[in-house]
PDB file of C-alpha atoms and ligand atoms in Angstrom:
ATOM      1  CA  MET U   1     128.703-133.014 161.552  1.00  0.00           C
ATOM      2  CA  ALA U   2     128.510-129.866 159.610  1.00  0.00           C
ATOM      3  CA  ARG U   3     126.271-126.960 160.953  1.00  0.00           C
ATOM      4  CA  GLN U   4     125.597-125.862 157.486  1.00  0.00           C
ATOM      5  CA  ALA U   5     122.376-125.030 155.181  1.00  0.00           C
ATOM      6  CA  GLU U   6     121.474-123.899 151.685  1.00  0.00           C
ATOM      7  CA  ILE U   7     118.174-122.763 150.701  1.00  0.00           C
ATOM      8  CA  SER U   8     116.763-121.445 147.447  1.00  0.00           C
ATOM      9  CA  ARG U   9     113.313-119.509 147.740  1.00  0.00           C
ATOM     10  CA  VAL U  10     111.704-118.459 144.436  1.00  0.00           C
ATOM     11  CA  THR U  11     108.807-116.238 144.226  1.00  0.00           C
ATOM     12  CA  LYS U  12     107.180-113.970 141.576  1.00  0.00           C
ATOM     13  CA  GLU U  13     108.850-111.196 143.423  1.00  0.00           C
ATOM     14  CA  THR U  14     112.089-112.179 144.564  1.00  0.00           C
ATOM     15  CA  ASP U  15     114.811-114.885 143.606  1.00  0.00           C
ATOM     16  CA  ILE U  16     116.979-115.744 146.565  1.00  0.00           C
ATOM     17  CA  THR U  17     119.656-118.666 147.476  1.00  0.00           C
ATOM     18  CA  ILE U  18     121.504-118.678 150.699  1.00  0.00           C
ATOM     19  CA  ARG U  19     124.338-120.298 152.063  1.00  0.00           C
ATOM     20  CA  LEU U  20     125.244-120.544 155.483  1.00  0.00           C
ATOM     21  CA  ASN U  21     127.752-122.181 157.517  1.00  0.00           C
ATOM     22  CA  LEU U  22     127.626-121.750 161.636  1.00  0.00           C
ATOM     23  CA  ASP U  23     130.935-122.906 162.193  1.00  0.00           C
ATOM     24  CA  GLY U  24     132.618-120.551 160.171  1.00  0.00           C
ATOM     25  CA  VAL U  25     135.228-117.904 160.080  1.00  0.00           C
ATOM     26  CA  GLY U  26     133.220-114.569 159.060  1.00  0.00           C
ATOM     27  CA  GLU U  27     133.392-114.779 155.077  1.00  0.00           C
ATOM     28  CA  ALA U  28     130.679-113.895 152.934  1.00  0.00           C
ATOM     29  CA  THR U  29     130.190-114.094 149.257  1.00  0.00           C
ATOM     30  CA  LEU U  30     127.280-111.763 148.144  1.00  0.00           C
ATOM     31  CA  ALA U  31     125.765-111.054 144.482  1.00  0.00           C
ATOM     32  CA  TYR U  32     123.117-108.515 146.085  1.00  0.00           C
ATOM     33  CA  PRO U  33     121.381-105.340 144.261  1.00  0.00           C
ATOM     34  CA  ILE U  34     121.190-103.028 147.453  1.00  0.00           C
ATOM     35  CA  GLY U  35     124.489-101.838 148.361  1.00  0.00           C
ATOM     36  CA  PHE U  36     123.355-100.877 152.058  1.00  0.00           C
ATOM     37  CA  MET U  37     122.079-104.038 152.519  1.00  0.00           C
ATOM     38  CA  GLY U  38     125.115-105.608 151.575  1.00  0.00           C
ATOM     39  CA  HIS U  39     127.353-104.164 153.717  1.00  0.00           C
ATOM     40  CA  MET U  40     124.949-105.181 156.485  1.00  0.00           C
ATOM     41  CA  LEU U  41     124.941-109.328 155.397  1.00  0.00           C
ATOM     42  CA  ASN U  42     128.703-108.576 154.841  1.00  0.00           C
ATOM     43  CA  THR U  43     129.052-107.086 158.500  1.00  0.00           C
ATOM     44  CA  PHE U  44     126.631-109.629 159.839  1.00  0.00           C
ATOM     45  CA  ALA U  45     128.866-112.615 158.698  1.00  0.00           C
ATOM     46  CA  ARG U  46     132.187-111.175 159.724  1.00  0.00           C
ATOM     47  CA  HIS U  47     130.437-110.447 163.418  1.00  0.00           C
ATOM     48  CA  GLY U  48     129.037-113.786 163.906  1.00  0.00           C
ATOM     49  CA  LEU U  49     131.877-115.572 162.138  1.00  0.00           C
ATOM     50  CA  PHE U  50     129.062-117.032 159.943  1.00  0.00           C
ATOM     51  CA  ASP U  51     130.167-118.275 155.864  1.00  0.00           C
ATOM     52  CA  LEU U  52     127.555-117.107 154.439  1.00  0.00           C
ATOM     53  CA  GLU U  53     127.065-116.666 150.094  1.00  0.00           C
ATOM     54  CA  VAL U  54     123.993-114.732 148.998  1.00  0.00           C
ATOM     55  CA  GLN U  55     123.021-114.448 145.682  1.00  0.00           C
ATOM     56  CA  ALA U  56     119.259-112.326 145.111  1.00  0.00           C
ATOM     57  CA  ARG U  57     117.208-110.592 142.763  1.00  0.00           C
ATOM     58  CA  GLY U  58     114.029-108.881 143.307  1.00  0.00           C
ATOM     59  CA  ASP U  59     111.341-106.994 142.020  1.00  0.00           C
ATOM     60  CA  LEU U  60     113.061-103.900 143.324  1.00  0.00           C
ATOM     61  CA  GLU U  61     110.886-101.554 140.688  1.00  0.00           C
ATOM     62  CA  VAL U  62     107.766-102.070 143.549  1.00  0.00           C
ATOM     63  CA  ASP U  63     110.098-100.812 146.152  1.00  0.00           C
ATOM     64  CA  GLN U  64     113.045-102.629 148.368  1.00  0.00           C
ATOM     65  CA  HIS U  65     110.445-104.378 151.319  1.00  0.00           C
ATOM     66  CA  HIS U  66     109.679-107.502 149.206  1.00  0.00           C
ATOM     67  CA  LEU U  67     113.580-108.545 148.508  1.00  0.00           C
ATOM     68  CA  VAL U  68     115.059-107.550 152.230  1.00  0.00           C
ATOM     69  CA  GLU U  69     112.167-109.606 154.127  1.00  0.00           C
ATOM     70  CA  ASP U  70     112.610-112.017 151.848  1.00  0.00           C
ATOM     71  CA  THR U  71     116.179-112.286 152.842  1.00  0.00           C
ATOM     72  CA  GLY U  72     115.526-112.520 156.606  1.00  0.00           C
ATOM     73  CA  ILE U  73     113.087-115.001 156.040  1.00  0.00           C
ATOM     74  CA  VAL U  74     115.448-116.807 154.018  1.00  0.00           C
ATOM     75  CA  LEU U  75     118.290-116.408 156.204  1.00  0.00           C
ATOM     76  CA  GLY U  76     116.056-117.507 159.222  1.00  0.00           C
ATOM     77  CA  GLN U  77     115.283-120.984 157.218  1.00  0.00           C
ATOM     78  CA  CYS U  78     118.606-121.472 156.881  1.00  0.00           C
ATOM     79  CA  PHE U  79     119.581-120.623 160.482  1.00  0.00           C
ATOM     80  CA  ALA U  80     117.063-123.125 161.315  1.00  0.00           C
ATOM     81  CA  LYS U  81     118.356-126.045 159.318  1.00  0.00           C
ATOM     82  CA  ALA U  82     121.765-125.401 159.990  1.00  0.00           C
ATOM     83  CA  LEU U  83     120.969-125.989 163.892  1.00  0.00           C
ATOM     84  CA  GLY U  84     118.993-128.846 163.362  1.00  0.00           C
ATOM     85  CA  GLU U  85     117.446-130.529 166.979  1.00  0.00           C
ATOM     86  CA  LYS U  86     119.867-127.619 168.414  1.00  0.00           C
ATOM     87  CA  ARG U  87     121.742-130.039 170.504  1.00  0.00           C
ATOM     88  CA  GLY U  88     124.476-128.661 173.026  1.00  0.00           C
ATOM     89  CA  ILE U  89     123.795-124.740 171.728  1.00  0.00           C
ATOM     90  CA  ARG U  90     124.120-122.222 174.478  1.00  0.00           C
ATOM     91  CA  ARG U  91     120.515-121.418 173.267  1.00  0.00           C
ATOM     92  CA  VAL U  92     120.695-117.538 174.727  1.00  0.00           C
ATOM     93  CA  GLY U  93     123.229-114.813 173.748  1.00  0.00           C
ATOM     94  CA  ASN U  94     123.244-111.183 173.792  1.00  0.00           C
ATOM     95  CA  CYS U  95     125.243-108.608 173.034  1.00  0.00           C
ATOM     96  CA  LEU U  96     125.755-104.623 173.617  1.00  0.00           C
ATOM     97  CA  TYR U  97     127.229-103.010 170.729  1.00  0.00           C
ATOM     98  CA  PRO U  98     128.719 -99.115 171.348  1.00  0.00           C
ATOM     99  CA  MET U  99     129.957 -97.710 167.674  1.00  0.00           C
ATOM    100  CA  ASP U 100     130.602 -94.493 168.575  1.00  0.00           C
ATOM    101  CA  GLU U 101     127.434 -91.918 169.389  1.00  0.00           C
ATOM    102  CA  THR U 102     125.170 -95.290 168.761  1.00  0.00           C
ATOM    103  CA  LEU U 103     124.493 -98.053 171.367  1.00  0.00           C
ATOM    104  CA  ALA U 104     122.899-100.916 170.748  1.00  0.00           C
ATOM    105  CA  ARG U 105     121.279-103.686 171.894  1.00  0.00           C
ATOM    106  CA  ALA U 106     120.566-107.362 170.993  1.00  0.00           C
ATOM    107  CA  ALA U 107     119.051-110.322 173.000  1.00  0.00           C
ATOM    108  CA  VAL U 108     118.438-113.675 171.614  1.00  0.00           C
ATOM    109  CA  ASP U 109     116.568-116.723 172.745  1.00  0.00           C
ATOM    110  CA  VAL U 110     117.116-119.978 170.044  1.00  0.00           C
ATOM    111  CA  SER U 111     113.605-121.041 171.918  1.00  0.00           C
ATOM    112  CA  GLY U 112     111.594-122.466 168.790  1.00  0.00           C
ATOM    113  CA  ARG U 113     109.077-119.730 168.858  1.00  0.00           C
ATOM    114  CA  GLY U 114     109.348-116.739 166.405  1.00  0.00           C
ATOM    115  CA  PHE U 115     109.247-113.291 168.284  1.00  0.00           C
ATOM    116  CA  LEU U 116     110.486-109.858 167.450  1.00  0.00           C
ATOM    117  CA  VAL U 117     110.641-107.268 169.894  1.00  0.00           C
ATOM    118  CA  PHE U 118     112.698-103.973 167.812  1.00  0.00           C
ATOM    119  CA  ASP U 119     112.840-100.672 169.221  1.00  0.00           C
ATOM    120  CA  ALA U 120     114.858 -98.862 167.356  1.00  0.00           C
ATOM    121  CA  GLN U 121     114.255 -94.946 166.319  1.00  0.00           C
ATOM    122  CA  LEU U 122     114.725 -94.406 162.839  1.00  0.00           C
ATOM    123  CA  SER U 123     114.349 -90.793 160.822  1.00  0.00           C
ATOM    124  CA  GLY U 124     112.564 -92.908 158.165  1.00  0.00           C
ATOM    125  CA  ILE U 125     114.683 -90.705 155.599  1.00  0.00           C
ATOM    126  CA  PRO U 126     116.276 -93.309 153.241  1.00  0.00           C
ATOM    127  CA  LEU U 127     120.619 -93.799 153.023  1.00  0.00           C
ATOM    128  CA  VAL U 128     121.563 -92.665 149.754  1.00  0.00           C
ATOM    129  CA  SER U 129     124.099 -94.893 147.566  1.00  0.00           C
ATOM    130  CA  GLY U 130     125.600 -93.995 144.500  1.00  0.00           C
ATOM    131  CA  SER U 131     122.989 -96.216 142.622  1.00  0.00           C
ATOM    132  CA  ALA U 132     120.207 -96.312 144.859  1.00  0.00           C
ATOM    133  CA  SER U 133     119.123 -95.364 148.585  1.00  0.00           C
ATOM    134  CA  PHE U 134     118.367 -97.850 151.380  1.00  0.00           C
ATOM    135  CA  GLN U 135     114.760 -97.917 152.214  1.00  0.00           C
ATOM    136  CA  THR U 136     115.457 -97.910 156.186  1.00  0.00           C
ATOM    137  CA  ASP U 137     111.864 -99.219 157.165  1.00  0.00           C
ATOM    138  CA  THR U 138     112.872-102.486 155.452  1.00  0.00           C
ATOM    139  CA  VAL U 139     115.442-103.384 158.731  1.00  0.00           C
ATOM    140  CA  GLU U 140     112.587-104.098 160.760  1.00  0.00           C
ATOM    141  CA  ASP U 141     110.882-106.656 158.200  1.00  0.00           C
ATOM    142  CA  PHE U 142     114.232-108.268 157.112  1.00  0.00           C
ATOM    143  CA  TRP U 143     114.372-109.083 161.427  1.00  0.00           C
ATOM    144  CA  GLN U 144     110.601-110.157 161.920  1.00  0.00           C
ATOM    145  CA  GLY U 145     111.217-112.340 158.700  1.00  0.00           C
ATOM    146  CA  PHE U 146     114.118-114.061 159.931  1.00  0.00           C
ATOM    147  CA  VAL U 147     112.754-114.450 163.576  1.00  0.00           C
ATOM    148  CA  SER U 148     109.800-116.503 162.149  1.00  0.00           C
ATOM    149  CA  ALA U 149     111.463-118.530 160.154  1.00  0.00           C
ATOM    150  CA  ALA U 150     114.211-119.688 162.206  1.00  0.00           C
ATOM    151  CA  GLY U 151     111.780-119.938 165.344  1.00  0.00           C
ATOM    152  CA  ILE U 152     114.181-117.356 167.567  1.00  0.00           C
ATOM    153  CA  THR U 153     113.223-114.791 169.609  1.00  0.00           C
ATOM    154  CA  LEU U 154     114.715-111.663 169.232  1.00  0.00           C
ATOM    155  CA  HIS U 155     115.328-108.444 171.269  1.00  0.00           C
ATOM    156  CA  LEU U 156     116.455-105.136 169.075  1.00  0.00           C
ATOM    157  CA  ASP U 157     116.965-101.740 170.690  1.00  0.00           C
ATOM    158  CA  ILE U 158     118.690 -99.366 170.078  1.00  0.00           C
ATOM    159  CA  LEU U 159     119.204 -97.521 173.438  1.00  0.00           C
ATOM    160  CA  ARG U 160     121.372 -94.164 171.879  1.00  0.00           C
ATOM    161  CA  GLY U 161     122.516 -92.516 168.637  1.00  0.00           C
ATOM    162  CA  ARG U 162     122.086 -90.333 165.862  1.00  0.00           C
ATOM    163  CA  SER U 163     123.147 -91.658 162.764  1.00  0.00           C
ATOM    164  CA  ASP U 164     121.082 -94.128 161.294  1.00  0.00           C
ATOM    165  CA  HIS U 165     123.705 -95.656 159.290  1.00  0.00           C
ATOM    166  CA  HIS U 166     125.548 -96.301 162.650  1.00  0.00           C
ATOM    167  CA  LYS U 167     122.341 -97.398 164.293  1.00  0.00           C
ATOM    168  CA  ILE U 168     121.040-100.441 161.487  1.00  0.00           C
ATOM    169  CA  GLU U 169     124.851-101.295 161.154  1.00  0.00           C
ATOM    170  CA  ALA U 170     124.981-101.581 164.894  1.00  0.00           C
ATOM    171  CA  LEU U 171     121.851-103.530 165.099  1.00  0.00           C
ATOM    172  CA  PHE U 172     123.362-106.056 162.844  1.00  0.00           C
ATOM    173  CA  LYS U 173     126.215-106.309 165.000  1.00  0.00           C
ATOM    174  CA  ALA U 174     124.865-106.922 168.102  1.00  0.00           C
ATOM    175  CA  ALA U 175     122.634-109.730 166.243  1.00  0.00           C
ATOM    176  CA  ALA U 176     125.476-111.118 164.923  1.00  0.00           C
ATOM    177  CA  ARG U 177     127.305-111.256 168.344  1.00  0.00           C
ATOM    178  CA  ALA U 178     124.584-112.430 170.337  1.00  0.00           C
ATOM    179  CA  LEU U 179     123.580-115.188 167.441  1.00  0.00           C
ATOM    180  CA  ARG U 180     126.649-116.663 167.610  1.00  0.00           C
ATOM    181  CA  GLU U 181     126.901-116.941 170.901  1.00  0.00           C
ATOM    182  CA  ALA U 182     123.321-118.726 171.455  1.00  0.00           C
ATOM    183  CA  ALA U 183     123.899-121.124 168.749  1.00  0.00           C
ATOM    184  CA  GLU U 184     127.851-122.207 169.756  1.00  0.00           C
ATOM    185  CA  ILE U 185     128.520-125.291 171.051  1.00  0.00           C
ATOM    186  CA  ASP U 186     128.721-125.031 175.353  1.00  0.00           C
ATOM    187  CA  PRO U 187     131.277-127.605 175.896  1.00  0.00           C
ATOM    188  CA  ARG U 188     129.875-128.281 179.063  1.00  0.00           C
ATOM    189  CA  SER U 189     126.683-129.978 178.070  1.00  0.00           C
ATOM    190  CA  ALA U 190     127.325-130.218 174.464  1.00  0.00           C
ATOM    191  CA  ASP U 191     125.021-132.985 174.232  1.00  0.00           C
ATOM    192  CA  LEU U 192     122.255-131.915 175.644  1.00  0.00           C
ATOM    193  CA  ILE U 193     119.292-130.158 174.607  1.00  0.00           C
ATOM    194  CA  PRO U 194     118.857-126.839 176.480  1.00  0.00           C
ATOM    195  CA  SER U 195     115.410-127.113 177.838  1.00  0.00           C
ATOM    196  CA  THR U 196     114.112-128.755 180.811  1.00  0.00           C
ATOM    197  CA  LYS U 197     111.449-129.597 177.988  1.00  0.00           C
ATOM    198  CA  GLY U 198     113.538-132.013 176.321  1.00  0.00           C
ATOM    199  CA  VAL U 199     113.150-130.389 173.067  1.00  0.00           C
ATOM    200  CA  LEU U 200     113.313-127.025 171.602  1.00  0.00           C
ATOM    201  CA  VAL U 201     110.830-126.367 168.686  1.00  0.00           C
TER     202      VAL U 201
HETATM  203 MN1  LIG Z 301     129.020 -98.645 157.860  1.00  0.00          MN
END
């Protein structure tokens, strides 16, 4: 059975549709109005080997918080739906990802409980692009939205680094690879729910 999901979410602040295939090849098709977040979503798909389609609009005249947070929420909803009852998955995954001077770490438990630990010292200075800057404090909002909607425990740490671009990108790469590992089917327990409780909700 295909582990895929499609979710649309419309509020007075944002309008987001995401399609996700957990067992993809890492292809991303994005219509996303914040350049740096598009770069991160593309990176996330590639490193997670997820196929990802994102169409998003939002009230960027306010700031970038609503759109980035809501993107995390809808992506998390897609993960929850695509994982279903989580039969056969490895459940946990981790990745230590070096990117030049930066070292990022991600640890995931597809526990059914949304919990984020986020320890990344960013400068707070926006990343400047040609059309718009990226509001880097929304990275934590993205992941908080994701874990809450997905029911996933996620620890994200920047262990060292200088460049905010590298820090955020290394976090997305580490998270993608940890999530890929956690969501993969373990052939030794492909018919089992990976919990002594018998359910993961
Ligand atoms: Mn980059």
